[in-house]
Short mmCIF file of C-alpha atoms and ligand atoms in Angstrom, two decimals:
data_model
loop_
_atom_site.label_atom_id
_atom_site.label_comp_id
_atom_site.label_asym_id
_atom_site.label_seq_id
_atom_site.Cartn_x
_atom_site.Cartn_y
_atom_site.Cartn_z
CA MET A 22 -2.39 6.08 200.44
CA ASP A 23 -0.69 3.37 198.35
CA GLU A 24 -3.95 2.86 196.54
CA LEU A 25 -4.33 6.56 195.83
CA PHE A 26 -0.88 6.76 194.28
CA LYS A 27 -1.48 3.62 192.25
CA GLY A 28 -4.69 5.18 191.02
CA VAL A 29 -2.97 8.16 189.43
CA ALA A 30 0.17 6.35 188.33
CA ASP A 31 -1.07 6.23 184.76
CA PRO A 32 -1.54 9.12 182.32
CA VAL A 33 -4.85 7.76 181.00
CA ARG A 34 -6.29 7.66 184.49
CA ARG A 35 -5.10 11.17 185.19
CA GLU A 36 -6.75 12.26 181.97
CA ILE A 37 -10.00 10.63 183.03
CA LEU A 38 -9.84 12.57 186.28
CA SER A 39 -9.30 15.76 184.40
CA LEU A 40 -12.33 15.03 182.17
CA LEU A 41 -14.45 14.43 185.23
CA ARG A 42 -13.35 17.71 186.69
CA LEU A 43 -15.85 19.41 184.40
CA GLN A 44 -18.81 17.08 184.92
CA PRO A 45 -19.79 13.49 185.59
CA LEU A 46 -19.60 11.40 182.43
CA ASN A 47 -20.97 8.04 181.53
CA VAL A 48 -18.75 5.26 180.36
CA ASN A 49 -19.62 5.82 176.69
CA GLN A 50 -18.67 9.47 176.86
CA ILE A 51 -15.38 8.61 178.45
CA ASN A 52 -14.77 5.95 175.82
CA GLU A 53 -15.45 8.40 173.03
CA HIS A 54 -12.76 10.66 174.34
CA PHE A 55 -10.19 7.88 174.10
CA GLY A 56 -10.62 6.91 170.47
CA ASP A 57 -7.31 5.10 170.30
CA ILE A 58 -7.72 3.02 173.45
CA SER A 59 -9.93 -0.04 173.59
CA ARG A 60 -13.18 0.06 175.52
CA GLN A 61 -11.89 -2.72 177.66
CA ALA A 62 -8.77 -0.82 178.59
CA VAL A 63 -10.78 2.28 179.47
CA SER A 64 -13.12 0.14 181.57
CA LYS A 65 -10.17 -1.30 183.40
CA HIS A 66 -8.84 2.20 184.11
CA LEU A 67 -12.23 3.28 185.41
CA GLN A 68 -12.38 0.25 187.66
CA LEU A 69 -8.95 1.03 189.04
CA LEU A 70 -9.90 4.64 189.64
CA GLU A 71 -12.96 3.49 191.51
CA GLU A 72 -11.07 0.92 193.57
CA SER A 73 -8.39 3.39 194.49
CA GLY A 74 -11.02 5.87 195.63
CA TRP A 75 -10.56 8.62 193.06
CA ILE A 76 -13.97 8.25 191.48
CA LYS A 77 -17.35 6.87 192.35
CA ILE A 78 -19.66 5.13 189.96
CA TYR A 79 -23.33 5.90 189.78
CA GLN A 80 -25.36 3.20 188.17
CA ALA A 81 -28.74 3.85 186.56
CA GLY A 82 -30.00 0.77 184.80
CA ARG A 83 -27.27 -0.22 182.40
CA GLU A 84 -25.75 3.20 182.36
CA ARG A 85 -22.81 3.99 184.59
CA TYR A 86 -21.65 7.48 185.42
CA GLY A 87 -18.29 8.27 186.90
CA TYR A 88 -17.79 11.29 189.13
CA LEU A 89 -14.94 12.55 191.25
CA ASN A 90 -14.62 11.58 194.87
CA LYS A 91 -13.55 14.67 196.75
CA THR A 92 -12.23 12.68 199.71
CA ALA A 93 -9.37 11.28 197.66
CA PHE A 94 -8.18 14.73 196.63
CA TYR A 95 -8.32 16.00 200.17
CA SER A 96 -6.41 12.99 201.49
CA LEU A 97 -3.62 13.67 199.08
CA LYS A 98 -3.71 17.37 199.88
CA GLU A 99 -3.37 16.57 203.58
CA TRP A 100 -0.33 14.45 202.83
CA LEU A 101 1.24 17.22 200.78
CA ASP A 102 0.36 19.95 203.25
CA ALA A 103 2.59 18.35 205.85
CA TYR A 104 5.47 19.30 203.58
CA LEU A 105 4.19 22.54 202.17
CA GLN A 106 3.32 24.16 205.49
CA TRP A 107 6.80 23.60 206.76
CA GLY A 108 7.89 26.99 205.56
CA GLU A 109 5.25 28.76 207.63
CA GLN A 110 5.88 26.69 210.73
CA SER A 111 9.55 27.33 210.53
CA VAL A 112 9.16 30.98 211.49
CA GLU A 113 8.41 29.99 215.07
CA ASN A 114 9.97 26.61 214.90
CA ASP A 115 13.67 27.39 214.66
CA HIS A 116 13.52 27.41 210.89
CA GLY A 117 12.38 24.14 209.39
CA VAL A 118 14.58 22.09 207.13
CA PHE A 119 12.43 22.29 204.02
CA LEU A 120 14.92 24.60 202.39
CA GLU A 121 14.53 23.98 198.69
CA TRP A 122 12.04 26.76 198.34
CA THR A 123 12.43 28.59 201.65
CA ALA A 124 15.05 31.27 201.50
CA TYR A 125 17.05 31.33 204.67
CA GLU A 126 16.73 34.64 206.39
CA LYS A 127 19.92 35.91 207.87
CA GLY A 128 19.72 35.89 211.61
CA ALA A 129 17.30 32.97 211.81
CA PRO A 130 18.66 30.21 214.00
CA LEU A 131 21.03 27.78 212.32
CA THR A 132 19.84 24.53 213.81
CA HIS A 133 21.63 21.25 213.27
CA PRO A 134 18.99 19.98 210.79
CA VAL A 135 19.25 23.21 208.78
CA MET A 136 23.05 23.02 208.59
CA LEU A 137 22.97 19.33 207.80
CA GLN A 138 20.61 19.80 204.88
CA ALA A 139 22.52 22.86 203.66
CA MET A 140 25.68 20.76 203.63
CA LEU A 141 24.06 17.76 201.93
CA SER A 142 22.56 19.99 199.25
CA LYS A 143 25.77 22.03 198.93
CA ASP A 144 23.75 25.19 199.29
CA LYS A 145 25.93 28.18 198.42
CA GLU A 146 23.55 30.49 200.28
CA PHE A 147 25.04 29.14 203.49
CA ASP A 148 28.67 29.73 202.62
CA GLY A 149 30.06 31.99 205.29
CA LEU A 150 27.20 31.28 207.69
CA PHE A 151 28.71 28.09 209.06
CA TYR A 152 31.54 25.62 208.46
CA ASN A 153 31.52 21.86 208.46
CA ALA A 154 34.56 20.28 210.04
CA VAL A 155 35.36 16.65 209.38
CA ARG A 156 36.74 14.89 212.44
CA THR A 157 38.35 12.06 210.48
CA THR A 158 40.39 14.34 208.22
CA GLY A 159 40.85 17.38 210.45
CA ILE A 160 39.69 19.63 207.63
CA PHE A 161 36.89 22.18 207.60
CA CYS A 162 34.86 23.28 204.58
CA LYS A 163 32.22 25.62 203.27
CA PRO A 164 28.77 24.02 203.03
CA SER A 165 29.04 24.10 199.23
CA CYS A 166 32.36 22.19 199.09
CA SER A 167 32.39 19.39 196.55
CA ALA A 168 33.69 16.93 199.16
CA ASN A 169 31.12 14.51 200.57
CA PRO A 170 32.01 13.81 204.19
CA ARG A 171 30.03 11.31 206.22
CA PRO A 172 27.54 13.32 208.27
CA ASP A 173 28.42 11.28 211.38
CA ASN A 174 31.95 12.67 211.23
CA VAL A 175 30.98 16.30 210.85
CA THR A 176 30.94 19.03 213.47
CA PHE A 177 29.44 22.40 212.57
CA TYR A 178 31.03 25.69 213.57
CA LEU A 179 29.55 29.12 213.09
CA THR A 180 32.90 30.81 212.52
CA ARG A 181 36.21 29.97 210.84
CA GLU A 182 38.01 30.96 214.01
CA GLU A 183 36.14 28.39 216.02
CA ALA A 184 37.06 25.64 213.57
CA LEU A 185 40.71 26.72 213.59
CA LYS A 186 40.73 26.95 217.37
CA ASN A 187 39.54 23.36 217.52
CA GLY A 188 42.50 22.22 215.48
CA TYR A 189 40.98 22.01 212.00
CA ARG A 190 42.73 23.11 208.83
CA ALA A 191 41.03 24.93 205.98
CA CYS A 192 40.11 22.78 202.98
CA LYS A 193 42.29 23.37 199.92
CA ARG A 194 39.39 22.74 197.56
CA CYS A 195 36.77 25.19 198.84
CA LYS A 196 39.09 27.56 200.71
CA PRO A 197 36.70 28.47 203.53
ZN1 ZN B 16 36.16 21.87 201.18
#
């Protein structure tokens, strides 16, 4: 995986990949495309792409053709899918914590990880859905409060009343 990322960590190499998306090209054709980059530099990029698994080289006599190696793309996709499928899993799985793009549906369970991330990201969508009370200060806040309490010191409550009942005072900044 480190190799794969190293392979695409350069714009020239990503451009080579995008050229090869259309068809295999020999080294000369790739060189022609990069008029302003030395042959040597292009060769080096090709070598790195090959070593990192993004392309394969086909050699016929002195001619070398580069073509895309599907496996690399699928490996990266697999890595990404672990994150991108979170939203779907969350329906059954107590709502996952990948919240940046997953709108929270009212009524879905507010698990600890969900509330923690909502608090860390100061997500206004969660204001009114739960309160974070800080044990060290005795104050409770809305998730979007500008204060940054240490997560270890925070207890979550689903209602204001519950926070008050447990001896917490409302924050003067966010007025929960
Ligand atoms: Zn506050």
